[in-house]
Amino acid sequence: MQKVKAIYPGSFDPTTNGHLDLIARAARIFDHVVVAVLNNSQKSALFSVTERVEMLTEAVQAFENVSVATFDGLMVDFARQQQAQAVVRGIRAISDYEYEFQMALMNRRLAPELETVFMMPAEKYSYVSSRLIKEVFRLGGSIEGLVPPSIVLRLRERAKRNLGVSDGEI
Ligand SMILES: Nc1ncnc2c1ncn2[C@@H]1O[C@H](COP(=O)(O)OP(=O)(O)OP(=O)(O)O)[C@@H](O)[C@H]1O
Ligand SMILES: [Mg+2]
């Protein structure tokens, strides 16, 4: 039987437990999952692409069928290069739906052979986004349980390096 490979693209700046929840679900239904970090110079990121790949690689170590890669340009070109049949995207709330629906249909036009599969996270992660994690951390709120412990440490290190001050400041 043919193996089914899926791409899970995103910016992962940084990895959250919401991303990992989705990766775990995707790893159960696809033979192989490639988590693909978008190298997008237009979107200003807190962590470099190299750091983001490092964080994800650490976080997905336990999954035998998950790998991490980077891409730039069109996601569909990357998916073709990888010979993937599916793209995984997460839907948290109705607010994600509109954008995701539009992207999925545009991608279908660009690559009709590629199927977009939407997945929902566990309810406890349904409000988690990288943007909100960075904001709450910056303002001194606790993000424990919402990102892997190593990400909290990286955020703290980054805060110290950036401003020479303690926790909570980026
Ligand atoms: N908590 C979550 N539950 C389900 N899907 C998620 C979650 N967080 C992100 N995703 C999905 O993962 C994919 C990649 O998302 P992305 O890297 O933009 O993360 P993000 O948390 O939305 O970051 P940002 O806040 O910077 O947009 C998208 O399909 C997004 O909907
Ligand atoms: Mg997003």
GROMACS .gro file of C-alpha atoms and ligand atoms in nm:
model
  202
    1MET     CA    1   0.000   0.000   0.000
    2GLN     CA    2   0.113   0.352  -0.074
    3LYS     CA    3   0.244   0.547   0.224
    4VAL     CA    4   0.076   0.876   0.299
    5LYS     CA    5   0.295   1.171   0.382
    6ALA     CA    6   0.166   1.498   0.527
    7ILE     CA    7   0.324   1.840   0.560
    8TYR     CA    8   0.242   2.052   0.865
    9PRO     CA    9   0.351   2.405   0.774
   10GLY     CA   10   0.368   2.706   1.002
   11SER     CA   11   0.594   2.962   1.161
   12PHE     CA   12   0.625   2.790   1.502
   13ASP     CA   13   0.764   3.104   1.668
   14PRO     CA   14   0.781   2.936   1.918
   15THR     CA   15   0.646   2.579   1.933
   16THR     CA   16   0.341   2.550   2.158
   17ASN     CA   17   0.161   2.254   2.310
   18GLY     CA   18  -0.115   2.329   2.061
   19HIS     CA   19   0.127   2.256   1.775
   20LEU     CA   20   0.248   1.941   1.952
   21ASP     CA   21  -0.106   1.823   2.013
   22LEU     CA   22  -0.174   1.851   1.642
   23ILE     CA   23   0.153   1.679   1.551
   24ALA     CA   24   0.064   1.386   1.780
   25ARG     CA   25  -0.277   1.353   1.616
   26ALA     CA   26  -0.132   1.374   1.266
   27ALA     CA   27   0.141   1.120   1.350
   28ARG     CA   28  -0.132   0.872   1.437
   29ILE     CA   29  -0.306   0.890   1.102
   30PHE     CA   30  -0.027   0.958   0.852
   31ASP     CA   31   0.270   0.737   0.777
   32HIS     CA   32   0.501   1.034   0.786
   33VAL     CA   33   0.461   1.396   0.898
   34VAL     CA   34   0.701   1.671   0.795
   35VAL     CA   35   0.675   1.975   1.019
   36ALA     CA   36   0.780   2.258   0.790
   37VAL     CA   37   0.901   2.589   0.923
   38LEU     CA   38   0.827   2.876   0.690
   39ASN     CA   39   1.130   3.089   0.630
   40ASN     CA   40   0.944   3.412   0.578
   41SER     CA   41   1.157   3.723   0.596
   42GLN     CA   42   0.847   3.944   0.582
   43LYS     CA   43   0.709   3.824   0.914
   44SER     CA   44   0.935   3.943   1.193
   45ALA     CA   45   1.006   3.653   1.423
   46LEU     CA   46   1.135   3.631   1.778
   47PHE     CA   47   1.335   3.314   1.711
   48SER     CA   48   1.549   3.249   1.404
   49VAL     CA   49   1.452   2.968   1.168
   50THR     CA   50   1.749   2.766   1.299
   51GLU     CA   51   1.628   2.808   1.658
   52ARG     CA   52   1.273   2.716   1.561
   53VAL     CA   53   1.393   2.400   1.387
   54GLU     CA   54   1.599   2.314   1.697
   55MET     CA   55   1.299   2.363   1.928
   56LEU     CA   56   1.072   2.151   1.709
   57THR     CA   57   1.331   1.878   1.659
   58GLU     CA   58   1.368   1.849   2.038
   59ALA     CA   59   0.993   1.845   2.086
   60VAL     CA   60   0.918   1.575   1.826
   61GLN     CA   61   1.204   1.342   1.920
   62ALA     CA   62   0.962   1.084   2.059
   63PHE     CA   63   0.779   1.043   1.728
   64GLU     CA   64   0.946   0.803   1.491
   65ASN     CA   65   0.749   0.919   1.191
   66VAL     CA   66   0.785   1.297   1.234
   67SER     CA   67   1.064   1.506   1.086
   68VAL     CA   68   1.135   1.879   1.072
   69ALA     CA   69   1.230   2.083   0.766
   70THR     CA   70   1.226   2.442   0.643
   71PHE     CA   71   1.086   2.591   0.328
   72ASP     CA   72   1.039   2.921   0.154
   73GLY     CA   73   0.822   3.017  -0.137
   74LEU     CA   74   0.498   2.838  -0.209
   75MET     CA   75   0.395   2.565   0.032
   76VAL     CA   76   0.255   2.361  -0.259
   77ASP     CA   77   0.598   2.360  -0.428
   78PHE     CA   78   0.752   2.227  -0.110
   79ALA     CA   79   0.478   1.965  -0.075
   80ARG     CA   80   0.543   1.847  -0.431
   81GLN     CA   81   0.917   1.832  -0.369
   82GLN     CA   82   0.846   1.617  -0.065
   83GLN     CA   83   0.596   1.406  -0.257
   84ALA     CA   84   0.339   1.468   0.014
   85GLN     CA   85  -0.028   1.395  -0.043
   86ALA     CA   86  -0.170   1.601   0.242
   87VAL     CA   87  -0.129   1.927   0.429
   88VAL     CA   88  -0.230   1.946   0.794
   89ARG     CA   89  -0.365   2.269   0.938
   90GLY     CA   90  -0.516   2.342   1.276
   91ILE     CA   91  -0.850   2.502   1.346
   92ARG     CA   92  -0.885   2.659   1.689
   93ALA     CA   93  -1.186   2.881   1.654
   94ILE     CA   94  -1.416   3.018   1.390
   95SER     CA   95  -1.166   3.299   1.349
   96ASP     CA   96  -0.911   3.052   1.204
   97TYR     CA   97  -1.165   2.909   0.967
   98GLU     CA   98  -1.201   3.196   0.724
   99TYR     CA   99  -0.831   3.234   0.655
  100GLU     CA  100  -0.767   2.860   0.648
  101PHE     CA  101  -1.058   2.796   0.413
  102GLN     CA  102  -0.929   3.059   0.172
  103MET     CA  103  -0.575   2.921   0.183
  104ALA     CA  104  -0.696   2.563   0.135
  105LEU     CA  105  -0.893   2.655  -0.174
  106MET     CA  106  -0.609   2.857  -0.322
  107ASN     CA  107  -0.370   2.568  -0.255
  108ARG     CA  108  -0.618   2.328  -0.416
  109ARG     CA  109  -0.618   2.545  -0.726
  110LEU     CA  110  -0.238   2.549  -0.730
  111ALA     CA  111  -0.202   2.177  -0.655
  112PRO     CA  112  -0.526   1.979  -0.699
  113GLU     CA  113  -0.354   1.654  -0.600
  114LEU     CA  114  -0.276   1.787  -0.252
  115GLU     CA  115  -0.548   1.751   0.013
  116THR     CA  116  -0.575   1.989   0.310
  117VAL     CA  117  -0.676   1.815   0.632
  118PHE     CA  118  -0.801   2.026   0.923
  119MET     CA  119  -0.753   1.904   1.276
  120MET     CA  120  -0.880   2.033   1.608
  121PRO     CA  121  -0.659   2.041   1.915
  122ALA     CA  122  -0.758   1.926   2.263
  123GLU     CA  123  -0.991   2.188   2.413
  124LYS     CA  124  -0.727   2.288   2.665
  125TYR     CA  125  -0.507   2.417   2.382
  126SER     CA  126  -0.780   2.568   2.172
  127TYR     CA  127  -0.690   2.924   2.271
  128VAL     CA  128  -0.312   2.886   2.246
  129SER     CA  129  -0.120   3.071   1.977
  130SER     CA  130   0.248   3.160   1.948
  131ARG     CA  131   0.155   3.526   1.942
  132LEU     CA  132  -0.042   3.506   2.266
  133ILE     CA  133   0.230   3.300   2.436
  134LYS     CA  134   0.487   3.571   2.355
  135GLU     CA  135   0.255   3.844   2.472
  136VAL     CA  136   0.164   3.681   2.804
  137PHE     CA  137   0.528   3.594   2.870
  138ARG     CA  138   0.638   3.949   2.791
  139LEU     CA  139   0.387   4.086   3.038
  140GLY     CA  140   0.500   3.849   3.310
  141GLY     CA  141   0.215   3.595   3.301
  142SER     CA  142   0.263   3.222   3.339
  143ILE     CA  143   0.274   3.014   3.022
  144GLU     CA  144   0.356   2.689   3.199
  145GLY     CA  145   0.162   2.395   3.063
  146LEU     CA  146   0.101   2.573   2.734
  147VAL     CA  147   0.448   2.523   2.584
  148PRO     CA  148   0.716   2.259   2.647
  149PRO     CA  149   0.936   2.346   2.951
  150SER     CA  150   1.238   2.396   2.724
  151ILE     CA  151   1.052   2.676   2.545
  152VAL     CA  152   0.994   2.860   2.873
  153LEU     CA  153   1.370   2.840   2.933
  154ARG     CA  154   1.447   2.968   2.586
  155LEU     CA  155   1.209   3.260   2.630
  156ARG     CA  156   1.377   3.346   2.960
  157GLU     CA  157   1.721   3.330   2.803
  158ARG     CA  158   1.606   3.547   2.518
  159ALA     CA  159   1.460   3.802   2.758
  160LYS     CA  160   1.784   3.823   2.952
  161ARG     CA  161   1.993   3.853   2.639
  162ASN     CA  162   1.772   4.119   2.485
  163LEU     CA  163   1.728   4.351   2.773
  164GLY     CA  164   1.966   4.241   3.042
  165VAL     CA  165   1.670   4.203   3.276
  166SER     CA  166   1.493   3.915   3.437
  167ASP     CA  167   1.193   3.695   3.355
  168GLY     CA  168   0.899   3.821   3.167
  169GLU     CA  169   1.066   4.073   2.943
  170ILE     CA  170   1.139   4.016   2.579
  171LIG     N1  171  -0.334   2.566   1.965
  171LIG     C1  172  -0.351   2.524   1.841
  171LIG     N2  173  -0.444   2.433   1.811
  171LIG     C2  174  -0.464   2.392   1.684
  171LIG     N3  175  -0.397   2.438   1.579
  171LIG     C3  176  -0.303   2.529   1.603
  171LIG     C4  177  -0.274   2.577   1.733
  171LIG     N4  178  -0.174   2.669   1.724
  171LIG     C5  179  -0.144   2.676   1.593
  171LIG     N5  180  -0.220   2.593   1.521
  171LIG     C6  181  -0.219   2.573   1.376
  171LIG     O1  182  -0.089   2.540   1.336
  171LIG     C7  183  -0.062   2.593   1.206
  171LIG     C8  184   0.064   2.676   1.211
  171LIG     O2  185   0.038   2.785   1.292
  171LIG     P1  186   0.137   2.902   1.328
  171LIG     O3  187   0.278   2.862   1.315
  171LIG     O4  188   0.088   3.026   1.263
  171LIG     O5  189   0.104   2.908   1.485
  171LIG     P2  190   0.026   3.017   1.562
  171LIG     O6  191   0.018   2.969   1.702
  171LIG     O7  192  -0.102   3.050   1.491
  171LIG     O8  193   0.129   3.136   1.554
  171LIG     P3  194   0.101   3.294   1.534
  171LIG     O9  195   0.032   3.337   1.659
  171LIG    O10  196   0.238   3.351   1.516
  171LIG    O11  197   0.016   3.304   1.410
  171LIG     C9  198  -0.189   2.669   1.167
  171LIG    O12  199  -0.271   2.585   1.091
  171LIG    C10  200  -0.255   2.699   1.299
  171LIG    O13  201  -0.396   2.711   1.285
  172MG      MG  202  -0.103   3.160   1.309
   0.00000   0.00000   0.00000
